[in-house]
Amino acid sequence: MAGQLTQRYGITDALSLNAPTEKEIAANDDLIEELKRQKNFESAEETQKRIEVLSSLQKIAEEFVRRASRANSKPESVVASSGGKVVPYGSFRLGVFGPGSDIDTLVVVPNHISRENFFELFPDLLVDMAPKDSIEDLTPVPDAFVPIIKFSYSGIDIDLIFARLAISQVPEDIDLKNNDLLRGVEERDLRSLNGTRVTDEILALVPQVKVFRNALRAVKLWAQRKAVYANVYGFPGGVAWAMLVARICQLYPRATSSTIVIKFFKIYTTWRWPQPVMLKTIEAGVLNARVWNPMIYQSDRQHLVPVITPAWPSMCATHNITLSTKKVMLAEMSRAGNLVNAIFDGKAQWRDLFKRHCFFVSGYKYYLVIVSASKTKEAQLKWSGLVESKVRTLVNGLENSESIDLAHPYVKGFDRKHRCSGEDDIDKVKNGDTTFEIKDEEDMADAKGETVYTTSFYIGIELVPEKTKSLDISYETRDFKMRCAQWDQYDEDLMSLNVIHQRNYDLPLDVFEAGEERPTRVKGKKVKATTATKKRNVREAELEAPPSLINKRQNSSNGVPTV
């Protein structure tokens, strides 16, 4: 323990070196028990299943490298010796995974294997080499900021990314912490390699790994329940939350996990953003690679909540955060800060920290719904993945609108299947109607008509008070749809994309969980609109008519329902 008292962790001295009090130890015991009640820990059998899946992926990766080598006309001697390595990172490598957690995974290949090989060969090889029917929801997303293949393997969700090293062989015992391996590597491959390197650095930079892990479990569970955990939508992802927790561990090296959680919310609620959070001083490095530096790069100066990775080359793990998601995240942190103080004082319990968000129940009066649709399941997996990766661009656009004060994206899409009897039904489904939805496969088999697959993404909207009657987001929605349609695999005969406006009382029931109630419409006295406050109709705002208004008000002067 004496070594802990004198060692400095991070870029500053500790804020406290005090040993935990009996009250803090008791609070920690209560936290661990609550995490167990929340089923946050996985059984040994489930963990073994993950290990077996990773072992299978290693074999598939080696075969992929062999086939890609042959496809690239390499001699058999090269084919046999090229190797290939699958490396987990994120929550699995950090040791904070639980039931239902995905596995972030990297496949590392030698220099003669291309990213194009990865997306052309790996998906089919997965299906061929894995046990029959064990691969589901296979979704390559080559156009993402970090290109990725998403799939489920025996019920375990896998996010698989790719990195190519500038070497001819990748042995299974390769040590990716070695900076020399980064020589000659392209920037996009550096981003992919950063995941596992950052994970290892985090574990090396915290004073007590067990304390860090339990505190991170609590913070991750809170972030997931409050729907502020999703990098693709503009919130911190798993690695960013881990670094935020790790920094608090450095500041309180002898604290319990419960104390780390309490200090976490207290410190970050009052943090002077955009002051960066760093676990160590940024290394200059010996290679010609870009590192995060707001003094040099304008794009780095635009990061709102910078959390900087400790492994070289240092990058901002939170570059996706927008003005709206920052506001939402800090508001949730502030509420959590008040709550954990009450927990420590015995006026609340840890389970109160982990209550589900109210995004749909009471979060917003107005929502934008992005409805991606396809005529086949396979096409929809790819199309919805592409649209999901672009949702944040619409949020950024909405934030520039004079009428919108906040654009809050929900952190998952809702997949639905519909059986339509004609084009009119199909048009309604494409515009968010769920009347024709089929819930189970038996109903799907018995139903007649054409099947349409949809994925809907929701954005809660807060309007500027004095601008509520003049909403104009025509440019933002048109630009978003154009960006998505520029995808090289887009097929207008097979796929569609619409953005609709929906009131809270019209939300589909499947966005609510058991015990939650959909908001009801409040009927009030209608006030005749003047010329100055006349509402814009759907067509003028470049939005599709919401399902509840289709076939209503058809006698209006232009035949388009008003919203």
Coordinates of C-alpha atoms in Angstrom, one line a residue:
M1 CA 0.0 0.0 0.0
A2 CA 2.9 2.4 0.6
G3 CA 3.8 2.2 -3.1
Q4 CA 0.2 3.3 -3.9
L5 CA 0.6 6.3 -1.6
T6 CA 3.6 7.6 -3.3
Q7 CA 2.9 6.7 -6.9
R8 CA 1.3 9.3 -9.1
Y9 CA -1.4 8.2 -11.6
G10 CA -2.2 10.3 -14.6
I11 CA -1.1 13.8 -15.5
T12 CA -1.8 15.4 -12.0
D13 CA -1.5 14.4 -8.4
A14 CA -4.3 12.6 -6.7
L15 CA -7.1 14.6 -5.1
S16 CA -7.2 12.3 -2.2
L17 CA -5.1 9.4 -0.8
N18 CA -7.4 8.6 2.1
A19 CA -8.3 5.0 2.8
P20 CA -12.0 4.2 2.6
T21 CA -14.2 4.8 5.6
E22 CA -16.6 2.1 7.0
K23 CA -19.5 4.1 5.5
E24 CA -17.9 4.0 2.1
I25 CA -17.1 0.3 2.3
A26 CA -20.7 -0.4 3.3
A27 CA -21.9 1.8 0.3
N28 CA -19.6 -0.2 -1.9
D29 CA -21.0 -3.5 -0.7
D30 CA -24.5 -2.3 -1.4
L31 CA -23.5 -1.2 -5.0
I32 CA -22.0 -4.6 -5.8
E33 CA -25.1 -6.4 -4.5
E34 CA -27.3 -4.1 -6.6
L35 CA -25.2 -4.8 -9.7
K36 CA -25.7 -8.5 -9.1
R37 CA -29.5 -8.0 -8.7
Q38 CA -29.4 -6.1 -12.0
K39 CA -27.7 -9.3 -13.6
N40 CA -24.7 -7.3 -14.5
F41 CA -22.3 -10.2 -14.1
E42 CA -22.1 -13.2 -16.5
S43 CA -22.0 -16.9 -15.5
A44 CA -18.9 -19.0 -16.2
E45 CA -20.8 -21.0 -18.8
E46 CA -21.8 -17.8 -20.7
T47 CA -18.2 -16.6 -20.6
Q48 CA -16.9 -20.0 -21.9
K49 CA -19.3 -19.6 -24.9
R50 CA -17.7 -16.3 -25.7
I51 CA -14.3 -17.8 -25.6
E52 CA -15.4 -20.6 -28.0
V53 CA -16.9 -18.0 -30.4
L54 CA -13.6 -16.1 -30.4
S55 CA -11.7 -19.3 -31.0
S56 CA -13.9 -20.0 -34.0
L57 CA -13.4 -16.5 -35.4
Q58 CA -9.6 -17.0 -35.1
K59 CA -9.9 -20.0 -37.4
I60 CA -12.1 -18.2 -39.8
A61 CA -9.7 -15.2 -39.9
E62 CA -6.8 -17.5 -40.7
E63 CA -8.8 -19.1 -43.6
F64 CA -9.8 -15.7 -44.8
V65 CA -6.2 -14.6 -45.0
R66 CA -5.4 -17.8 -47.0
R67 CA -8.2 -17.3 -49.4
A68 CA -7.5 -13.6 -49.9
S69 CA -3.8 -14.3 -50.5
R70 CA -4.8 -16.8 -53.2
A71 CA -7.2 -14.3 -54.7
N72 CA -4.4 -11.8 -54.8
S73 CA -2.2 -14.3 -56.7
K74 CA 0.3 -14.9 -53.9
P75 CA 2.4 -18.1 -54.0
E76 CA 1.4 -21.0 -51.7
S77 CA 4.4 -20.3 -49.5
V78 CA 3.0 -16.9 -48.7
V79 CA -0.5 -18.3 -48.3
A80 CA 0.7 -20.8 -45.7
S81 CA 2.7 -18.3 -43.7
S82 CA 0.6 -15.1 -43.8
G83 CA -1.2 -15.9 -40.5
G84 CA -3.9 -13.5 -39.2
K85 CA -5.1 -12.6 -35.8
V86 CA -8.5 -11.9 -34.1
V87 CA -8.1 -9.6 -31.1
P88 CA -11.0 -8.6 -28.8
Y89 CA -11.1 -5.2 -27.3
G90 CA -13.7 -3.0 -25.5
S91 CA -15.8 -4.4 -22.6
F92 CA -14.6 -8.0 -23.1
R93 CA -10.9 -7.1 -22.9
L94 CA -11.6 -4.7 -20.1
G95 CA -13.3 -7.5 -18.1
V96 CA -16.6 -5.6 -17.7
F97 CA -18.9 -7.6 -20.0
G98 CA -22.2 -9.1 -18.9
P99 CA -25.2 -11.0 -20.2
G100 CA -26.1 -9.6 -23.6
S101 CA -22.9 -7.7 -24.1
D102 CA -21.5 -7.6 -27.6
I103 CA -17.8 -8.4 -28.3
D104 CA -15.8 -5.7 -30.1
T105 CA -13.3 -7.6 -32.3
L106 CA -10.4 -6.7 -34.6
V107 CA -9.0 -8.9 -37.3
V108 CA -5.4 -8.1 -38.1
V109 CA -3.9 -9.1 -41.4
P110 CA -0.6 -8.7 -43.4
N111 CA 0.1 -6.0 -46.0
H112 CA -1.1 -8.0 -49.0
I113 CA -4.7 -8.3 -47.8
S114 CA -7.0 -5.4 -48.6
R115 CA -10.1 -3.9 -47.0
E116 CA -11.9 -4.8 -50.1
N117 CA -10.9 -8.4 -49.6
F118 CA -12.4 -8.2 -46.1
F119 CA -15.8 -7.0 -47.2
E120 CA -15.9 -9.3 -50.3
L121 CA -14.8 -12.6 -48.7
F122 CA -15.3 -12.5 -44.9
P123 CA -19.1 -12.4 -44.7
D124 CA -19.6 -15.5 -46.9
L125 CA -16.8 -17.3 -45.1
L126 CA -18.5 -16.6 -41.8
V127 CA -21.6 -18.3 -42.9
D128 CA -19.7 -21.2 -44.5
M129 CA -17.4 -22.0 -41.5
A130 CA -19.6 -21.3 -38.5
P131 CA -22.1 -23.9 -37.3
K132 CA -25.2 -24.0 -39.4
D133 CA -27.7 -21.1 -38.7
S134 CA -25.4 -19.7 -36.0
I135 CA -24.7 -16.5 -38.0
E136 CA -27.6 -14.0 -38.0
D137 CA -28.2 -10.3 -38.8
L138 CA -25.0 -10.2 -40.9
T139 CA -24.5 -6.5 -41.8
P140 CA -21.4 -5.2 -43.5
V141 CA -21.0 -1.4 -43.1
P142 CA -18.0 -0.5 -45.3
D143 CA -18.8 3.3 -45.4
A144 CA -18.8 3.9 -41.7
F145 CA -16.0 6.2 -40.2
V146 CA -14.5 2.9 -38.9
P147 CA -15.7 0.3 -41.5
I148 CA -17.3 -2.7 -39.7
I149 CA -19.1 -6.0 -40.1
K150 CA -21.9 -6.5 -37.6
F151 CA -23.4 -9.9 -36.9
S152 CA -24.7 -12.3 -34.3
Y153 CA -22.8 -15.5 -33.7
S154 CA -24.7 -18.1 -31.6
G155 CA -26.7 -15.3 -30.0
I156 CA -23.6 -13.1 -29.2
D157 CA -23.5 -9.8 -31.1
I158 CA -20.1 -9.2 -32.7
D159 CA -18.7 -5.9 -34.1
L160 CA -15.8 -6.9 -36.3
I161 CA -13.3 -4.3 -37.7
F162 CA -10.3 -4.6 -39.9
A163 CA -6.6 -3.5 -39.7
R164 CA -3.8 -4.1 -42.1
L165 CA -0.2 -4.0 -40.9
A166 CA 2.8 -3.2 -43.1
I167 CA 4.3 -6.6 -42.5
S168 CA 4.1 -9.8 -44.5
Q169 CA 3.1 -12.2 -41.7
V170 CA 0.8 -11.8 -38.7
P171 CA 1.6 -14.5 -36.1
E172 CA -1.0 -15.5 -33.5
D173 CA 1.2 -14.3 -30.7
I174 CA 1.7 -10.8 -32.1
D175 CA 2.0 -8.0 -29.5
L176 CA 0.0 -5.0 -30.8
K177 CA 1.4 -2.8 -28.0
N178 CA 4.6 -2.6 -30.0
N179 CA 4.7 0.9 -31.6
D180 CA 7.1 -0.4 -34.3
L181 CA 4.2 -2.4 -35.8
L182 CA 2.5 0.9 -36.7
R183 CA 5.2 1.9 -39.2
G184 CA 3.7 2.3 -42.7
V185 CA 0.2 1.7 -41.5
E186 CA -2.6 3.9 -43.0
E187 CA -4.6 6.2 -40.7
R188 CA -7.8 4.3 -41.0
D189 CA -5.9 1.1 -39.9
L190 CA -4.4 3.1 -37.0
R191 CA -8.0 3.9 -35.9
S192 CA -8.9 0.3 -35.9
L193 CA -5.7 -0.8 -34.0
N194 CA -6.3 1.9 -31.4
G195 CA -9.1 -0.1 -29.8
T196 CA -7.1 -2.9 -28.4
R197 CA -4.1 -0.8 -27.7
V198 CA -6.2 1.7 -25.7
T199 CA -7.9 -1.1 -23.7
D200 CA -4.5 -2.4 -22.6
E201 CA -3.3 1.1 -21.7
I202 CA -6.3 1.8 -19.6
L203 CA -5.8 -1.3 -17.5
A204 CA -2.2 -0.4 -17.0
L205 CA -3.0 3.2 -15.9
V206 CA -5.5 2.6 -13.2
P207 CA -4.3 2.0 -9.6
Q208 CA -6.8 -0.8 -8.7
V209 CA -8.2 -2.8 -11.6
K210 CA -11.0 -4.4 -9.6
V211 CA -12.2 -1.1 -8.3
F212 CA -12.1 0.3 -11.8
R213 CA -14.0 -2.6 -13.3
N214 CA -16.9 -2.4 -10.7
A215 CA -17.2 1.3 -11.0
L216 CA -17.2 1.1 -14.8
R217 CA -19.9 -1.6 -14.6
A218 CA -22.1 0.9 -12.6
V219 CA -21.4 3.8 -14.9
K220 CA -22.0 1.8 -18.0
L221 CA -25.3 0.4 -16.7
W222 CA -26.4 3.9 -15.8
A223 CA -25.5 5.2 -19.2
Q224 CA -27.3 2.4 -21.0
R225 CA -30.4 2.8 -18.9
K226 CA -30.5 6.5 -19.6
A227 CA -29.8 6.0 -23.3
V228 CA -26.6 8.0 -23.4
Y229 CA -24.4 5.1 -24.5
A230 CA -23.8 4.9 -28.3
N231 CA -20.9 6.3 -30.2
V232 CA -22.7 6.1 -33.6
Y233 CA -25.5 8.3 -32.4
G234 CA -23.3 11.0 -30.8
F235 CA -22.9 9.8 -27.2
P236 CA -19.8 8.3 -25.6
G237 CA -19.1 4.7 -26.5
G238 CA -17.8 2.0 -24.2
V239 CA -14.1 3.0 -24.5
A240 CA -14.9 6.7 -23.8
W241 CA -16.9 5.8 -20.7
A242 CA -14.0 3.6 -19.5
M243 CA -11.5 6.4 -19.9
L244 CA -13.8 8.8 -18.0
V245 CA -14.0 6.3 -15.1
A246 CA -10.3 5.5 -15.2
R247 CA -9.4 9.2 -14.8
I248 CA -11.5 9.4 -11.6
C249 CA -9.7 6.2 -10.3
Q250 CA -6.4 8.1 -10.9
L251 CA -7.6 11.0 -8.8
Y252 CA -8.8 8.8 -6.0
P253 CA -6.4 5.8 -6.1
R254 CA -7.5 4.2 -2.8
A255 CA -11.2 4.8 -3.1
T256 CA -13.9 2.1 -3.3
S257 CA -15.9 1.6 -6.5
S258 CA -18.9 3.3 -5.0
T259 CA -16.9 6.4 -4.1
I260 CA -15.5 6.5 -7.7
V261 CA -19.1 6.5 -9.0
I262 CA -20.1 9.4 -6.7
K263 CA -17.0 11.4 -7.6
F264 CA -17.5 10.6 -11.3
F265 CA -20.8 12.5 -11.5
K266 CA -19.7 15.3 -9.2
I267 CA -16.5 16.0 -11.2
Y268 CA -17.9 15.7 -14.8
T269 CA -21.0 17.7 -14.1
T270 CA -18.8 20.7 -13.3
W271 CA -15.9 19.9 -15.7
R272 CA -14.8 22.8 -17.8
W273 CA -15.4 21.4 -21.3
P274 CA -13.7 21.4 -23.8
Q275 CA -10.8 20.9 -21.4
P276 CA -9.8 17.4 -22.4
V277 CA -9.8 14.3 -20.2
M278 CA -6.5 12.5 -20.5
L279 CA -5.0 9.5 -18.6
K280 CA -1.4 10.4 -19.6
T281 CA 0.6 13.0 -21.4
I282 CA 0.2 12.8 -25.1
E283 CA 3.2 11.1 -26.7
A284 CA 4.8 12.7 -29.7
G285 CA 5.8 9.4 -31.2
V286 CA 8.5 8.7 -33.8
L287 CA 6.3 7.9 -36.7
N288 CA 4.6 10.4 -39.1
A289 CA 1.1 10.0 -37.7
R290 CA -1.4 12.6 -36.7
V291 CA -2.1 12.9 -32.9
W292 CA -4.9 14.9 -31.3
N293 CA -3.7 18.5 -31.1
P294 CA -6.3 21.4 -31.0
M295 CA -3.4 23.9 -31.3
I296 CA -2.7 22.6 -34.8
Y297 CA -5.9 21.0 -36.2
Q298 CA -9.1 23.0 -36.5
S299 CA -11.2 19.9 -36.4
D300 CA -9.7 19.0 -33.0
R301 CA -10.7 22.4 -31.7
Q302 CA -14.3 21.6 -32.6
H303 CA -14.5 18.7 -30.2
L304 CA -17.1 19.5 -27.5
V305 CA -16.3 16.8 -24.9
P306 CA -12.8 15.6 -25.8
V307 CA -11.7 12.3 -24.1
I308 CA -8.3 11.4 -25.4
T309 CA -7.0 7.9 -25.9
P310 CA -3.8 7.1 -24.0
A311 CA -2.2 4.8 -26.6
W312 CA -0.1 6.4 -29.4
P313 CA -1.3 7.9 -31.7
S314 CA -3.7 9.7 -29.3
M315 CA -7.1 10.4 -30.7
C316 CA -10.4 11.9 -29.5
A317 CA -12.8 9.0 -28.6
T318 CA -15.7 11.4 -28.4
H319 CA -15.5 13.3 -31.7
N320 CA -19.1 12.3 -32.5
I321 CA -20.6 14.2 -29.6
T322 CA -22.9 17.1 -30.8
L323 CA -24.3 20.1 -29.1
S324 CA -27.6 18.3 -28.4
T325 CA -26.0 15.0 -27.1
K326 CA -23.7 16.9 -24.9
K327 CA -26.6 18.8 -23.4
V328 CA -28.5 15.6 -22.8
M329 CA -25.5 13.8 -21.3
L330 CA -24.7 16.6 -18.9
A331 CA -28.3 16.9 -17.8
E332 CA -28.4 13.2 -17.0
M333 CA -25.1 13.5 -15.2
S334 CA -26.4 16.3 -13.1
R335 CA -29.5 14.3 -12.1
A336 CA -27.3 11.3 -11.3
G337 CA -25.0 13.5 -9.2
N338 CA -27.9 14.6 -7.0
L339 CA -29.1 11.0 -6.7
V340 CA -25.8 9.4 -5.7
N341 CA -25.4 12.0 -3.0
A342 CA -28.8 11.0 -1.7
I343 CA -27.8 7.3 -1.9
F344 CA -24.7 7.9 0.2
D345 CA -26.8 9.8 2.8
G346 CA -29.3 6.9 3.0
K347 CA -32.1 8.8 1.3
A348 CA -32.2 6.7 -1.9
Q349 CA -31.0 3.3 -3.1
W350 CA -28.6 2.3 -5.9
R351 CA -31.4 0.8 -7.9
D352 CA -32.8 4.3 -8.3
L353 CA -29.7 5.2 -10.3
F354 CA -30.4 2.5 -12.8
K355 CA -34.0 3.3 -13.6
R356 CA -34.9 3.4 -17.3
H357 CA -35.0 6.6 -19.3
C358 CA -38.2 8.5 -20.1
F359 CA -37.3 9.3 -23.8
F360 CA -40.6 8.1 -25.1
V361 CA -42.8 8.4 -22.0
S362 CA -42.3 12.0 -21.1
G363 CA -39.2 13.2 -22.9
Y364 CA -40.6 15.1 -25.8
K365 CA -43.8 16.4 -27.4
Y366 CA -42.4 16.2 -31.0
Y367 CA -40.4 13.5 -32.7
L368 CA -38.8 13.1 -36.1
V369 CA -38.9 9.5 -37.3
I370 CA -36.4 8.2 -39.9
V371 CA -38.0 5.2 -41.6
S372 CA -35.7 3.1 -43.7
A373 CA -37.4 0.4 -45.7
S374 CA -36.5 -2.5 -48.0
K375 CA -38.3 -5.3 -49.8
T376 CA -35.9 -8.0 -48.6
K377 CA -34.4 -8.8 -45.2
E378 CA -30.9 -8.9 -46.6
A379 CA -31.2 -5.6 -48.2
Q380 CA -32.7 -4.0 -45.1
L381 CA -29.8 -5.2 -42.9
K382 CA -27.4 -3.3 -45.1
W383 CA -29.6 -0.3 -45.8
S384 CA -30.6 0.2 -42.1
G385 CA -26.9 0.0 -41.1
L386 CA -26.0 2.7 -43.6
V387 CA -28.8 4.9 -42.5
E388 CA -28.0 4.4 -38.8
S389 CA -24.4 5.5 -39.5
K390 CA -25.8 8.8 -40.9
V391 CA -28.4 9.7 -38.3
R392 CA -25.9 11.9 -36.5
T393 CA -25.5 14.0 -39.7
L394 CA -29.2 14.8 -39.5
V395 CA -28.8 15.7 -35.9
N396 CA -26.0 18.1 -36.8
G397 CA -28.1 19.6 -39.5
L398 CA -31.1 20.0 -37.2
E399 CA -28.9 21.8 -34.6
N400 CA -28.3 24.5 -37.2
S401 CA -32.0 25.2 -37.7
E402 CA -33.2 28.4 -36.1
S403 CA -36.4 26.6 -35.0
I404 CA -34.8 23.7 -33.1
D405 CA -33.3 24.1 -29.7
L406 CA -32.4 20.4 -29.2
A407 CA -32.3 17.3 -31.4
H408 CA -31.9 14.2 -29.2
P409 CA -31.4 10.9 -31.1
Y410 CA -32.5 7.7 -29.5
V411 CA -29.7 5.1 -29.3
K412 CA -31.2 2.2 -31.3
G413 CA -33.5 1.6 -34.2
F414 CA -36.7 -0.4 -34.1
D415 CA -36.9 -3.3 -36.6
R416 CA -40.4 -4.2 -37.9
K417 CA -41.9 -6.6 -40.6
H418 CA -45.0 -5.7 -42.4
R419 CA -47.3 -7.6 -44.8
C420 CA -48.9 -5.3 -47.3
S421 CA -51.8 -6.0 -49.8
G422 CA -51.0 -3.3 -52.3
E423 CA -49.0 -0.2 -53.1
D424 CA -51.2 2.0 -50.9
D425 CA -50.3 -0.2 -47.9
I426 CA -46.7 -0.1 -48.8
D427 CA -46.6 3.7 -49.0
K428 CA -48.2 3.9 -45.6
V429 CA -45.6 1.5 -44.1
K430 CA -42.8 3.6 -45.7
N431 CA -44.3 6.6 -43.9
G432 CA -44.2 5.0 -40.5
D433 CA -47.6 3.2 -40.3
T434 CA -47.5 0.0 -38.2
T435 CA -51.0 -1.2 -39.0
F436 CA -49.7 -4.0 -41.1
E437 CA -46.9 -5.1 -38.8
I438 CA -46.5 -8.9 -38.2
K439 CA -44.9 -9.9 -34.9
D440 CA -44.0 -13.5 -35.3
E441 CA -42.9 -15.9 -38.1
E442 CA -46.1 -18.0 -38.0
D443 CA -48.2 -15.0 -38.8
M444 CA -45.7 -14.0 -41.5
A445 CA -46.1 -17.5 -43.1
D446 CA -49.9 -17.3 -43.1
A447 CA -50.3 -13.7 -44.2
K448 CA -50.7 -12.9 -47.9
G449 CA -49.3 -10.0 -49.8
E450 CA -45.8 -8.4 -50.1
T451 CA -43.4 -8.1 -47.1
V452 CA -41.7 -4.9 -46.3
Y453 CA -38.9 -4.6 -43.7
T454 CA -38.4 -1.3 -41.9
T455 CA -36.1 0.1 -39.3
S456 CA -37.2 3.4 -37.6
F457 CA -34.9 5.8 -35.8
Y458 CA -36.3 8.4 -33.4
I459 CA -35.1 11.9 -32.7
G460 CA -36.8 13.9 -29.9
I461 CA -37.2 17.5 -30.8
E462 CA -37.3 20.6 -28.6
L463 CA -38.4 23.7 -30.5
V464 CA -37.3 27.3 -29.8
P465 CA -40.4 28.7 -28.0
E466 CA -40.9 31.7 -30.3
K467 CA -40.3 29.5 -33.4
T468 CA -42.9 26.8 -32.8
K469 CA -45.1 28.0 -35.7
S470 CA -42.3 28.3 -38.2
L471 CA -40.5 25.0 -38.3
D472 CA -38.6 24.7 -41.6
I473 CA -36.2 21.7 -41.8
S474 CA -36.6 21.1 -45.5
Y475 CA -32.9 21.6 -46.3
E476 CA -31.7 19.4 -43.4
T477 CA -34.0 16.5 -44.3
R478 CA -33.3 16.7 -48.0
D479 CA -29.6 16.8 -47.4
F480 CA -29.8 13.8 -45.1
K481 CA -31.8 11.7 -47.6
M482 CA -29.4 12.7 -50.4
R483 CA -26.3 11.7 -48.4
C484 CA -27.9 8.3 -47.7
A485 CA -28.9 7.8 -51.3
Q486 CA -25.4 8.4 -52.5
W487 CA -24.4 5.0 -51.0
D488 CA -23.0 2.9 -53.9
Q489 CA -25.3 0.0 -53.0
Y490 CA -28.5 2.0 -52.8
D491 CA -31.2 0.6 -55.0
E492 CA -34.3 2.9 -55.4
D493 CA -36.4 0.0 -56.6
L494 CA -35.6 -2.0 -53.4
M495 CA -35.0 0.6 -50.7
S496 CA -36.6 3.8 -49.5
L497 CA -36.0 6.5 -46.9
N498 CA -38.5 8.9 -45.4
V499 CA -38.5 11.4 -42.5
I500 CA -41.8 12.0 -40.8
H501 CA -43.1 14.1 -37.9
Q502 CA -44.8 12.3 -35.1
R503 CA -46.4 13.6 -31.9
N504 CA -45.8 11.7 -28.6
Y505 CA -49.3 10.4 -28.4
D506 CA -48.9 8.8 -31.9
L507 CA -45.8 6.8 -31.1
P508 CA -46.0 3.1 -31.8
L509 CA -46.7 0.9 -28.7
D510 CA -43.6 -1.2 -29.2
V511 CA -41.2 1.7 -28.2
F512 CA -42.7 1.4 -24.7
E513 CA -41.7 -1.3 -22.2
A514 CA -44.0 -3.1 -19.8
G515 CA -45.4 -0.7 -17.2
E516 CA -44.9 2.4 -19.4
E517 CA -47.8 4.3 -20.8
R518 CA -48.0 6.2 -24.1
P519 CA -48.7 9.9 -23.6
T520 CA -52.3 10.9 -24.3
R521 CA -53.5 13.8 -26.4
V522 CA -54.4 16.8 -24.4
K523 CA -57.5 18.4 -25.9
G524 CA -57.6 22.2 -25.6
K525 CA -59.4 25.0 -27.2
K526 CA -58.3 25.6 -30.8
V527 CA -57.0 29.0 -31.6
K528 CA -57.4 30.3 -35.2
A529 CA -54.0 30.8 -36.8
T530 CA -53.1 34.3 -38.0
T531 CA -51.1 34.9 -41.1
A532 CA -48.0 35.5 -39.0
T533 CA -48.4 32.2 -37.1
K534 CA -49.8 29.9 -39.7
K535 CA -48.4 26.4 -39.4
R536 CA -46.3 25.1 -42.3
N537 CA -47.7 22.0 -43.9
V538 CA -45.9 18.7 -44.3
R539 CA -45.0 19.3 -48.0
E540 CA -43.5 22.7 -47.2
A541 CA -41.3 21.2 -44.4
E542 CA -40.1 18.4 -46.7
L543 CA -41.5 15.8 -44.2
E544 CA -43.8 12.9 -45.0
A545 CA -47.3 12.9 -43.5
P546 CA -47.4 11.0 -40.2
P547 CA -49.6 7.8 -40.3
S548 CA -52.2 9.2 -38.0
L549 CA -52.9 12.0 -40.5
I550 CA -52.9 10.0 -43.7
N551 CA -56.4 10.0 -45.2
K552 CA -57.4 12.9 -42.9
R553 CA -58.1 16.5 -44.0
Q554 CA -58.2 15.5 -47.6
N555 CA -60.4 18.4 -48.4
S556 CA -57.7 20.9 -47.6
S557 CA -56.8 23.3 -50.4
N558 CA -53.7 21.5 -51.4
G559 CA -54.7 18.0 -50.4
V560 CA -51.8 17.6 -47.9
P561 CA -52.5 17.1 -44.2
T562 CA -51.2 19.9 -42.0
V563 CA -49.1 19.3 -38.9

